[in-house]
Short mmCIF file of C-alpha atoms in Angstrom, two decimals:
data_model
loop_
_atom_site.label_atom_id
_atom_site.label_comp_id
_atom_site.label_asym_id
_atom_site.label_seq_id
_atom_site.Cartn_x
_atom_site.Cartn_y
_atom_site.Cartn_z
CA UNK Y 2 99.84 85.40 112.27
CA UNK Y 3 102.60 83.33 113.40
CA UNK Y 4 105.36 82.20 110.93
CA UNK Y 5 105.73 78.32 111.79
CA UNK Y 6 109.04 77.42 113.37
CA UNK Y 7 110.26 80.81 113.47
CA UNK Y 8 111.47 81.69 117.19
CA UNK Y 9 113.53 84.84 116.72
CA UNK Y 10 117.32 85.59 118.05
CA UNK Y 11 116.51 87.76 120.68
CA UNK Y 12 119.70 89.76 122.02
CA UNK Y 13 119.46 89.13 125.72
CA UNK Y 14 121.76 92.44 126.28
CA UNK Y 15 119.92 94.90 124.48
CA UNK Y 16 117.23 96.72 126.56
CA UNK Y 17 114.40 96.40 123.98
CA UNK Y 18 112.77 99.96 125.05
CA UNK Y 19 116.04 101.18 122.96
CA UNK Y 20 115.37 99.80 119.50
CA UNK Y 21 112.73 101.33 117.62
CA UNK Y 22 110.13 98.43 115.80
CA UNK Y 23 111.00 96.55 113.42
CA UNK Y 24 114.95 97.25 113.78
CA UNK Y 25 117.47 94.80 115.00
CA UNK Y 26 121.12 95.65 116.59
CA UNK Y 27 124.14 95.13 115.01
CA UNK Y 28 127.43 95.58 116.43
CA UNK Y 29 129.38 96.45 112.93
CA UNK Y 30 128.38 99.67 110.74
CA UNK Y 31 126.64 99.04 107.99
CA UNK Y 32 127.52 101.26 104.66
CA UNK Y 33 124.96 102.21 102.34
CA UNK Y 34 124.91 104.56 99.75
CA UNK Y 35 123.82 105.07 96.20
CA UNK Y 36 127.12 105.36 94.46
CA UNK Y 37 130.83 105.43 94.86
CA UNK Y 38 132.52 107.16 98.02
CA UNK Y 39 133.57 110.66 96.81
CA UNK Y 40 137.32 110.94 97.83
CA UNK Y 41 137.37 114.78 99.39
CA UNK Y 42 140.31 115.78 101.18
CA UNK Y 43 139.71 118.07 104.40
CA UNK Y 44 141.35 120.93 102.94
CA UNK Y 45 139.02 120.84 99.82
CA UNK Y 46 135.62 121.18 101.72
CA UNK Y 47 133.63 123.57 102.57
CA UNK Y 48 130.12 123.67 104.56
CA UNK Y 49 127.93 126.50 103.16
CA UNK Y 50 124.04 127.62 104.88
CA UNK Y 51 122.13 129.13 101.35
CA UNK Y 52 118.56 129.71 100.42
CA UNK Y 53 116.56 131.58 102.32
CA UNK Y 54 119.16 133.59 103.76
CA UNK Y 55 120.73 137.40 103.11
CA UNK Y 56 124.05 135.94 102.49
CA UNK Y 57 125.51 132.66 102.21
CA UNK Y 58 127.71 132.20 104.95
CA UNK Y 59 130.70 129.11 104.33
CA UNK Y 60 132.69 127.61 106.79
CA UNK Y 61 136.04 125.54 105.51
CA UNK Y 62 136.72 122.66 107.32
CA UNK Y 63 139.34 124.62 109.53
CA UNK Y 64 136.84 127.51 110.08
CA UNK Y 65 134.46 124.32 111.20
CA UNK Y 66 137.04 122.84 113.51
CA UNK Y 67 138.15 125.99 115.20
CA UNK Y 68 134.38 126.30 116.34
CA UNK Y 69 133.22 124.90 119.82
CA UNK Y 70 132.34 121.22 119.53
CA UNK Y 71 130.10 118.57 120.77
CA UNK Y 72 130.60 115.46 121.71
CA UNK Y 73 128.02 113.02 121.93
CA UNK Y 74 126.79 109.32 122.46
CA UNK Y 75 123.56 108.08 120.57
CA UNK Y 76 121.79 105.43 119.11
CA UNK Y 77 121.11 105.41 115.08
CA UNK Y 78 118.46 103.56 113.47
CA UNK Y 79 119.10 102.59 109.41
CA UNK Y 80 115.73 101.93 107.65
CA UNK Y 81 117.24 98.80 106.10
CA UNK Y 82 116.62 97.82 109.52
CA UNK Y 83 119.63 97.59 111.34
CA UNK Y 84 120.43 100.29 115.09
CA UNK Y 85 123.76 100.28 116.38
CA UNK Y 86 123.68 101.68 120.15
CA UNK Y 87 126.13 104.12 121.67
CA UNK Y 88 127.88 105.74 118.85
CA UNK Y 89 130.21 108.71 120.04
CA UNK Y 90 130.43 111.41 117.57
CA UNK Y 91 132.15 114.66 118.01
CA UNK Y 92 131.21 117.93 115.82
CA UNK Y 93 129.76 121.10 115.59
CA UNK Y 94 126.19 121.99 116.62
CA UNK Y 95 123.87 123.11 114.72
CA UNK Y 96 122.61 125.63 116.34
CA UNK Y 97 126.19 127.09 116.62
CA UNK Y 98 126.27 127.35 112.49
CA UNK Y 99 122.78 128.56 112.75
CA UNK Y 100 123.06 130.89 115.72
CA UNK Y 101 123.72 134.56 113.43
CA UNK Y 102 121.47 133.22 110.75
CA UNK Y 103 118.38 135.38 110.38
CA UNK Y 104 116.04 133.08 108.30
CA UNK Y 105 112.27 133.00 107.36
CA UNK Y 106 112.62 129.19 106.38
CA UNK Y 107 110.93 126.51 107.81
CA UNK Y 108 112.97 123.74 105.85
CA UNK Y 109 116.48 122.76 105.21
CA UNK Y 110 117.59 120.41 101.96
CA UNK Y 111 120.97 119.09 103.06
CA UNK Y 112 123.22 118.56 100.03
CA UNK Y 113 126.48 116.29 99.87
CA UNK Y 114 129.28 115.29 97.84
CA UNK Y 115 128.15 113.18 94.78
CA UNK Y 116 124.73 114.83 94.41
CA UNK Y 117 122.92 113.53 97.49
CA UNK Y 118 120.26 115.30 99.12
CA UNK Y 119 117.94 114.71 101.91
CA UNK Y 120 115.03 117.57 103.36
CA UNK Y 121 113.40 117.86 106.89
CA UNK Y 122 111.88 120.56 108.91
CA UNK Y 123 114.54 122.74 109.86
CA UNK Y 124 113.33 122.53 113.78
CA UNK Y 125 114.38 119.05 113.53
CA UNK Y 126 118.06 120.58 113.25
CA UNK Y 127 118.46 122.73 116.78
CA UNK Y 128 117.79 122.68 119.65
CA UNK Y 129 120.56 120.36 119.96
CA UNK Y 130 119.33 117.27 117.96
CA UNK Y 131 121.81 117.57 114.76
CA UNK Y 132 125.36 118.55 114.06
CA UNK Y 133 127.79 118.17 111.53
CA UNK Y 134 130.05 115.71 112.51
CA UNK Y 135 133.79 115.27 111.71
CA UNK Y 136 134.76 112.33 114.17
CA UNK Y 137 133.29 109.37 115.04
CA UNK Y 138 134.47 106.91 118.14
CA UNK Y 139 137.74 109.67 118.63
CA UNK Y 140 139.01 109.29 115.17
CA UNK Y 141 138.30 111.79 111.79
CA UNK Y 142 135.86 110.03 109.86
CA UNK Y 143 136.17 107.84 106.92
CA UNK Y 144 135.03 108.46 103.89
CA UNK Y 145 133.18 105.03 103.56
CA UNK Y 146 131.20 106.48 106.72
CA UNK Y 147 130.88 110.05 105.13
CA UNK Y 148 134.03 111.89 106.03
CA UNK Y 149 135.46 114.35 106.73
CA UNK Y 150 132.09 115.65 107.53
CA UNK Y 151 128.80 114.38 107.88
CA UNK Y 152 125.03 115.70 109.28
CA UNK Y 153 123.76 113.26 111.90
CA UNK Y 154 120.85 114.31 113.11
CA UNK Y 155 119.82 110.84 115.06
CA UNK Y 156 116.39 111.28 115.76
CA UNK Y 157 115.18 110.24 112.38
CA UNK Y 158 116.30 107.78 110.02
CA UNK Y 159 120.13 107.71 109.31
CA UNK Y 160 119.68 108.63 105.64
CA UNK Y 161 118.39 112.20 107.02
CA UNK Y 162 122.53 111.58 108.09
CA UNK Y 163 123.95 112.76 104.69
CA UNK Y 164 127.38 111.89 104.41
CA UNK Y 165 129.87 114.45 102.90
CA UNK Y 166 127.68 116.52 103.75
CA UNK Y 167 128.20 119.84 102.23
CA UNK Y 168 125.65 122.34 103.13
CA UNK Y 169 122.22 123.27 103.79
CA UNK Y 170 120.37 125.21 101.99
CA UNK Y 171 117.52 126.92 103.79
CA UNK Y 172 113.76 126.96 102.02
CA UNK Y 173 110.25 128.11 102.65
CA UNK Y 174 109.09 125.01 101.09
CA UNK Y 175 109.89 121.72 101.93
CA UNK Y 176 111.73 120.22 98.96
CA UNK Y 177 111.92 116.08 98.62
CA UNK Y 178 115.40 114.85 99.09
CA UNK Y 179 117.07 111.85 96.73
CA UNK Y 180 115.75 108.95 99.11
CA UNK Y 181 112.45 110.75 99.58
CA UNK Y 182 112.05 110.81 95.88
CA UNK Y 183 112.04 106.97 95.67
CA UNK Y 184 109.07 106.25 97.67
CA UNK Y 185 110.96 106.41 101.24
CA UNK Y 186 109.36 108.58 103.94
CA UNK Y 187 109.31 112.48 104.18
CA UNK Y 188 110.21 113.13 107.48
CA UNK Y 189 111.53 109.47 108.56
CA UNK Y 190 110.70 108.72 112.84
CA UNK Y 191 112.24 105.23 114.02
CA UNK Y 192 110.10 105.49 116.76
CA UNK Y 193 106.85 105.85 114.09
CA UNK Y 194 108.73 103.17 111.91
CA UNK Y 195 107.69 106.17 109.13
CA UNK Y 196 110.07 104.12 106.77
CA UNK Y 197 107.82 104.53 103.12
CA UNK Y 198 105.64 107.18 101.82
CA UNK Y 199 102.40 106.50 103.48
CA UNK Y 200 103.59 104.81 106.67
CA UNK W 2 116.25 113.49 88.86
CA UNK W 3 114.28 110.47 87.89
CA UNK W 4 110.86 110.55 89.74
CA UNK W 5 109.46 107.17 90.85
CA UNK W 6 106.66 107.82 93.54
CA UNK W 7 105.30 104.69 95.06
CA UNK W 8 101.32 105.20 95.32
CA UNK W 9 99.99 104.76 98.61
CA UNK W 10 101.05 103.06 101.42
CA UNK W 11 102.99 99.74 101.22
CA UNK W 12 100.90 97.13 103.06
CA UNK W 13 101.91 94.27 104.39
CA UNK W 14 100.34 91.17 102.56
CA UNK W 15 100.65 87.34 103.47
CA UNK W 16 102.43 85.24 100.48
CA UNK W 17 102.83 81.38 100.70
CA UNK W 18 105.90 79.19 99.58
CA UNK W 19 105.18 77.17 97.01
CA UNK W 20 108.49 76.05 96.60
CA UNK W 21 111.87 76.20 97.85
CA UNK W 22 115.35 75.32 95.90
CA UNK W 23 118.92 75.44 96.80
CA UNK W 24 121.38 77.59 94.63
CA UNK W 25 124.33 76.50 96.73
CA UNK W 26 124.37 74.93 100.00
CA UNK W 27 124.16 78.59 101.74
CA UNK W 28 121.99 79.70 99.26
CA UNK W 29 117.90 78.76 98.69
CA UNK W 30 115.33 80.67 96.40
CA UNK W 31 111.99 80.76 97.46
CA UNK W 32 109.40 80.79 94.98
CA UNK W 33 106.09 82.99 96.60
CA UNK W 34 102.46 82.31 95.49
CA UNK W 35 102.12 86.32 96.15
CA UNK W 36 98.67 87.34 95.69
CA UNK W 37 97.69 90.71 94.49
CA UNK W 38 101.21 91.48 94.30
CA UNK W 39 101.70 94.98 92.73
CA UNK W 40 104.50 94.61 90.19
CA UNK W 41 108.22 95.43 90.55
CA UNK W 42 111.51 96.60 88.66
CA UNK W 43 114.22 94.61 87.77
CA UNK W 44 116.88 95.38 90.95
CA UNK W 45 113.91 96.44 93.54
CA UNK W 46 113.85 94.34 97.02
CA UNK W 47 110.50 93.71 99.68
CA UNK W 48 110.89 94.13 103.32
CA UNK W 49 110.08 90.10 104.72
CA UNK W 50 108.35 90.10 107.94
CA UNK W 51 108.50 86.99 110.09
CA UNK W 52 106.54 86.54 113.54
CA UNK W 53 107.47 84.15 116.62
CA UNK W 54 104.49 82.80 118.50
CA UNK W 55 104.81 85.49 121.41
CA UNK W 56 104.20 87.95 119.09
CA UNK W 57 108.34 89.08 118.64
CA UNK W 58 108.84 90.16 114.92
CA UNK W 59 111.96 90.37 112.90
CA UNK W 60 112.05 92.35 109.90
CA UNK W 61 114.93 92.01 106.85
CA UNK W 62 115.19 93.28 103.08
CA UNK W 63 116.00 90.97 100.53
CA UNK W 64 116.56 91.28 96.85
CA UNK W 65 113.73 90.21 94.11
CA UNK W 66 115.43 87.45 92.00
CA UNK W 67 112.20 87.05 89.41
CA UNK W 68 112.22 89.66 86.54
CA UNK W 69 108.78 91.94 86.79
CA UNK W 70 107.59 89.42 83.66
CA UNK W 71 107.79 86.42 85.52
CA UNK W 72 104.77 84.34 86.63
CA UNK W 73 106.10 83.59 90.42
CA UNK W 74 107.63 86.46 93.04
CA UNK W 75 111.31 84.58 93.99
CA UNK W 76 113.74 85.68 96.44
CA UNK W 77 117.30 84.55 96.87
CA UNK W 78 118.57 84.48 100.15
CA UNK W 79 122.29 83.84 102.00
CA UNK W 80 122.15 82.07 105.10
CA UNK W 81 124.24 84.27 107.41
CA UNK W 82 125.30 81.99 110.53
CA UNK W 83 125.11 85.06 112.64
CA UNK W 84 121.77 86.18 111.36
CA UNK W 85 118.45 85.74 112.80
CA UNK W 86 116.09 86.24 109.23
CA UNK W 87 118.04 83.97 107.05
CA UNK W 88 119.08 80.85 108.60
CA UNK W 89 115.07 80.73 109.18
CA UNK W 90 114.23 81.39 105.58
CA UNK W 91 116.87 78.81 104.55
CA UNK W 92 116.94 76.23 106.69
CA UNK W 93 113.23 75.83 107.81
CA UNK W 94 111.21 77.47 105.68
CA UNK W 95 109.24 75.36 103.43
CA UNK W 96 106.27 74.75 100.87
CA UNK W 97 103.19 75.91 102.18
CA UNK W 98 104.43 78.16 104.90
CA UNK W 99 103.67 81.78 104.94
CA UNK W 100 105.35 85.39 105.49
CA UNK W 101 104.29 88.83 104.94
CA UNK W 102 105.81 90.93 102.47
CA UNK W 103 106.24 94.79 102.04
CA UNK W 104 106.99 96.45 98.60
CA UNK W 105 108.60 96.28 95.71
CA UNK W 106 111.30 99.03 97.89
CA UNK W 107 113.80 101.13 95.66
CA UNK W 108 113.41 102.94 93.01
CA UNK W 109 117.15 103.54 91.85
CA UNK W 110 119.18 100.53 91.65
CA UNK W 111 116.55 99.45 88.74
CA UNK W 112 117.12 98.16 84.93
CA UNK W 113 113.98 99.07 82.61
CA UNK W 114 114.03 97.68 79.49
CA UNK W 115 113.59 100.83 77.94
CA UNK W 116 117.09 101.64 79.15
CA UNK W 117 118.96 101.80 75.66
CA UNK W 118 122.51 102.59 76.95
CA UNK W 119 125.26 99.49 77.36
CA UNK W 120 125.21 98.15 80.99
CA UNK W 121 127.65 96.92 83.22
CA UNK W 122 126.63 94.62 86.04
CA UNK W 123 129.38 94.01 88.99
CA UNK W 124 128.45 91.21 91.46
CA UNK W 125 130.07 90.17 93.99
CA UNK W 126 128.46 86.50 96.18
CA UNK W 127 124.77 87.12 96.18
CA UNK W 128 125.25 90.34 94.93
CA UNK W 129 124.18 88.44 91.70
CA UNK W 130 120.78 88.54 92.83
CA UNK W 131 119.43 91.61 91.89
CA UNK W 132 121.16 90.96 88.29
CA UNK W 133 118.96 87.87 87.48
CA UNK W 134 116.15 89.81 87.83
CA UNK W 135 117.12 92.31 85.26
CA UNK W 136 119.39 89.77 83.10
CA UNK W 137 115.58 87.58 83.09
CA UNK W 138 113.89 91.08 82.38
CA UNK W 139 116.45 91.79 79.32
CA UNK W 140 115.95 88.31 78.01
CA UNK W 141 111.62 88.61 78.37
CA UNK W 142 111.37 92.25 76.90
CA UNK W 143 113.76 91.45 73.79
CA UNK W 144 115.74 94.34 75.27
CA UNK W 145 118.49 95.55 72.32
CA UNK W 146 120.88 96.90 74.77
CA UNK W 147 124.22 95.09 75.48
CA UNK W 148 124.68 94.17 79.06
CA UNK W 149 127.76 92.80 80.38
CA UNK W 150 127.70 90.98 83.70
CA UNK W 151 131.09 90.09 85.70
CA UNK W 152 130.70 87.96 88.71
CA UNK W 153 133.15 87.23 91.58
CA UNK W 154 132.62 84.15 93.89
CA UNK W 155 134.71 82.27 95.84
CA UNK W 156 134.33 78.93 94.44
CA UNK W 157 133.01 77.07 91.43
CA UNK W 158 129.99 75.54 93.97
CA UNK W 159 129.37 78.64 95.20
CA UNK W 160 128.43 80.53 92.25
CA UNK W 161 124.32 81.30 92.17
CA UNK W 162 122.17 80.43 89.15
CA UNK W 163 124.80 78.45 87.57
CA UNK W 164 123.35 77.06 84.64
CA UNK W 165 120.98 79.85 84.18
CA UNK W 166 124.21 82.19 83.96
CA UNK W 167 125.66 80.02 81.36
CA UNK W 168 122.33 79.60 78.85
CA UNK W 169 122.17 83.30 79.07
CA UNK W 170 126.21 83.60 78.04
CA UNK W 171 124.93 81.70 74.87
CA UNK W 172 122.48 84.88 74.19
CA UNK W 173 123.36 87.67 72.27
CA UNK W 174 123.68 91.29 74.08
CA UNK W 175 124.39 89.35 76.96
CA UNK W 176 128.34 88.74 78.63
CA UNK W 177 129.05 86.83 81.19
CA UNK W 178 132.34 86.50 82.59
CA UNK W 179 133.06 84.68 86.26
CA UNK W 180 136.09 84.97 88.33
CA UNK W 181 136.51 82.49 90.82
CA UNK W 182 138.40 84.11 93.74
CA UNK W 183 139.32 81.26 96.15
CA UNK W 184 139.66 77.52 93.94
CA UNK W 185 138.79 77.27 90.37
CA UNK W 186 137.88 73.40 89.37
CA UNK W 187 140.50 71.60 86.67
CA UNK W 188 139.72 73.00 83.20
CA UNK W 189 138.22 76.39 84.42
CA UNK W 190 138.12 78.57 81.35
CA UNK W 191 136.87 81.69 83.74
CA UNK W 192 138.68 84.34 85.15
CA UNK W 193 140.63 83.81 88.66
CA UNK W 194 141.27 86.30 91.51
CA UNK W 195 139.21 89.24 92.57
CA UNK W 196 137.98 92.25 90.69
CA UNK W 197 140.18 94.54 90.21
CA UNK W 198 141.41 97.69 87.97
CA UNK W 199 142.85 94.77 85.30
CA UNK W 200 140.21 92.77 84.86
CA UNK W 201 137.52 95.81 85.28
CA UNK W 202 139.24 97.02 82.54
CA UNK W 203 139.20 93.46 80.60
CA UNK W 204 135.18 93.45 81.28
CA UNK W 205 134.00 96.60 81.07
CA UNK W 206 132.94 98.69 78.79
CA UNK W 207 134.78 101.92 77.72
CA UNK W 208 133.58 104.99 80.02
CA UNK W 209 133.80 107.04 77.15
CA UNK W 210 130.51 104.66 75.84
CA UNK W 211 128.61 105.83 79.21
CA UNK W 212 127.72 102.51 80.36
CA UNK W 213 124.89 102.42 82.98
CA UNK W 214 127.22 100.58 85.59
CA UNK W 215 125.50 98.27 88.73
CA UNK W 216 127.45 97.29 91.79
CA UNK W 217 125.97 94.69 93.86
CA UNK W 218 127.93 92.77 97.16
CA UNK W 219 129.56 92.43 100.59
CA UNK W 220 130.63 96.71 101.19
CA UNK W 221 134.29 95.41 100.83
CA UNK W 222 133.42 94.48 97.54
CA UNK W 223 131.21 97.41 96.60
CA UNK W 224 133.87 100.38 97.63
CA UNK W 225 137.11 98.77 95.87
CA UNK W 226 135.44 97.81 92.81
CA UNK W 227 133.12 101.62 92.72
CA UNK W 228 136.72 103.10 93.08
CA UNK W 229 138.32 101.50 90.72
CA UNK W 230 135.54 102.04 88.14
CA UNK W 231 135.51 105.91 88.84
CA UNK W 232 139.88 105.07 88.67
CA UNK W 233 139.21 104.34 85.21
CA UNK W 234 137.14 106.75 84.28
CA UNK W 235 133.25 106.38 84.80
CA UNK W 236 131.36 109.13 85.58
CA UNK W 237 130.68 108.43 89.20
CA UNK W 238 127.19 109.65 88.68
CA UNK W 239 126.42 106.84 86.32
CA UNK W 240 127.73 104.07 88.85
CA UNK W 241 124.91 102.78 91.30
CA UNK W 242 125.76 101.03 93.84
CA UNK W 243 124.12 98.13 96.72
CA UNK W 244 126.00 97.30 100.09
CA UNK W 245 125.38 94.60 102.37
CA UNK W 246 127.09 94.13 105.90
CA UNK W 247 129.14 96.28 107.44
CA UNK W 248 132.79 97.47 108.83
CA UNK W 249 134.10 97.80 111.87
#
């Protein structure tokens, strides 16, 4: 049904086969998160792989940044609505943190700073669609934006993203992260618009 | 964790205006005739869906305003000059139009009434609007616990649910302290300036009473008033925080 008098601000620059239904573009960044920014200094973090592995194998952030890294441009999609095209983030793959792993797991739980989590299939993490990122537009990350490290895995929703990110801990059951628990979608496709439980 | 599955899928479902008010001149509340509507919690938002006659949708989120008790669904919306959702909703949109709505969305910036601890509500603009739904939910469930509210706005004119704010500073268990950021009008008896470690201190209560602690506004807003609460002490765990708009 049509909504009288409503027309719409259509961008005329954005190509619309690049923003998934029902999101708009915005050229800021959006923050959103559940509670304060933690404060964690680069030298204080670690990135750890757990669970359904022999050992759990940590990286400190040096360890991380002496690793080959990435650099890529991509769009994200927020399920509050909002995309923002063409980000540039630089980090480390994950299939280069995941590459001596010898697991049985199908899932990852990613778990952050401040007692964030977030699950998905842990095939939605290689093959070159995720990394964990430590710069973003060729500058370290904020903390408002998840620094110094965050996942970004932009093929799903950008709360799949955690920021200050810490590790991942590797399960044969799929686990529902913090968002998930509240009624937002499992796995979380723009392209789907798989924003709630049951969409 | 806290465990709040939302049954099924969340449909859309047509609601019609039955009446629209201004708060300030940026600022109308739309009062829904929502039928069938499933029931919310105090601090929960819908997704609004509005569709131009060649079929091109725009989706936004927007705070409930109404406490879960309430008779009518309201929503409180900020006309952004940039935006494309709200200058509709408050500029054209009128009684006896219709939108779809999706939810109630969010299950963790909520008040129950069953929450017994002291809370702390930190708004900044329409960041208040969340907090009328819970301050109306307090008030309707006879709720025992304390609440304190402390609102920033820029001016007098522009603070939301004005009069509402100050019958409900005349209610026990309830606090409500303004600051008035940008002019205060002669005679203002209110606070002045913007929220910081001082007054948060002033306002709030004691982290060592592990307040339940809200944060509500613009993200400038939201980060240096979450920092200086955790600055002073409260468990960051304990402080829940919404964002709207974005950096650079």
């Amino acid at each position: 049904m049509v909504t009288r008098g409503f027309h719409g601000r259509r961008r005329a620059e954005v190509d619309p086969a690049r923003v998934p239904p029902g999101q708009y573009v915005t050229r800021d960044f959006p923050v959103l998160s559940a509670g304060p920014t933690p404060r964690r200094l680069a030298a204080d973090w670690t990135f750890t792989i757990r669970g359904a592995v022999d050992e759990p194998v940590v990286w400190s952030f040096y360890e991380l940044r002496a690793l080959p890294a990435t650099t890529i441009t991509t769009d994200i999609h927020c399920v509050t609505k909002w995309s923002k095209l063409d980000t540039q983030w630089r980090g480390v793959s994950l299939d280069t943190l995941l590459a001596d792993i010898d697991t049985s797991a199908d899932y990852a739980l990613a778990f952050s700073d401040g007692g964030y989590t977030t699950n998905l299939p842990l095939a939605d993490l290689t093959g070159g669609q995720a990394m964990i990122a430590y710069e973003y537009e060729g500058e370290p990350l904020t903390p408002e934006h998840g620094g110094p490290a965050r996942l970004l895995v932009p093929h799903l929703y950008f709360w799949k993203s955690a920021k200050w990110v810490r590790g991942i801990e590797l399960r044969d059951d799929d686990q529902p992260g913090f968002w998930e628990n509240y009624g937002y979608h499992n796995y979380g496709d723009p392209w789907k618009e798989q924003r709630y439980s049951g969409d | 964790m806290e465990r709040t599955a939302v049954l099924g899928r969340l449909s859309w479902r047509f609601a019609t205006v039955l009446e629209v008010t201004a708060e300030t001149d940026q600022t109308h509340s739309i009062v829904l005739d929502a039928p069938d509507w499933p029931g919310h919690l105090a601090g929960q938002h819908v997704d609004v869906r509005l569709t131009a006659d060649d079929g091109y949708q725009a989706q936004r989120s927007y705070s409930i305003a109404s406490a879960p008790s309430d008779e009518q669904l309201v929503l409180t919306v900020e006309r952004l000059d940039d935006g494309e959702v709200s200058p509709y909703l408050v500029d054209e949109l009128r009684a006896g139009d219709r939108i779809e709505l999706r939810g109630p969305v969010g299950g963790y910036f909520v008040w129950r009434p069953t929450d017994a601890v002291p809370a702390l509500l930190v708004a900044g603009g329409s960041g208040i609007v969340p907090f009328r739904a819970m301050l109306r939910e307090h008030g309707a469930a006879m709720s025992a616990a304390p609440i304190r509210l402390l609102y920033s706005a820029r001016t007098f004119d522009q603070v939301i649910y004005r009069e509402e704010l100050l019958r409900l500073a005349a209610r026990d268990g309830i606090d409500v302290s303004i600051t008035l950021t940008r002019a205060q009008p002669a005679g203002w008896h209110g606070y002045t300036g913007r929220v910081d470690t001082a007054l948060l201190r002033q306002v709030s209560w004691p982290p060592e009473e592990h307040p339940a602690v809200y944060v509500c506004g613009p993200t400038g807003f939201v980060e240096a008033t979450a920092n200086a609460l955790v600055g002073l002490g409260h468990d960051p765990g304990r402080i829940r925080t919404e964002r709207f708009g974005g950096t650079s």
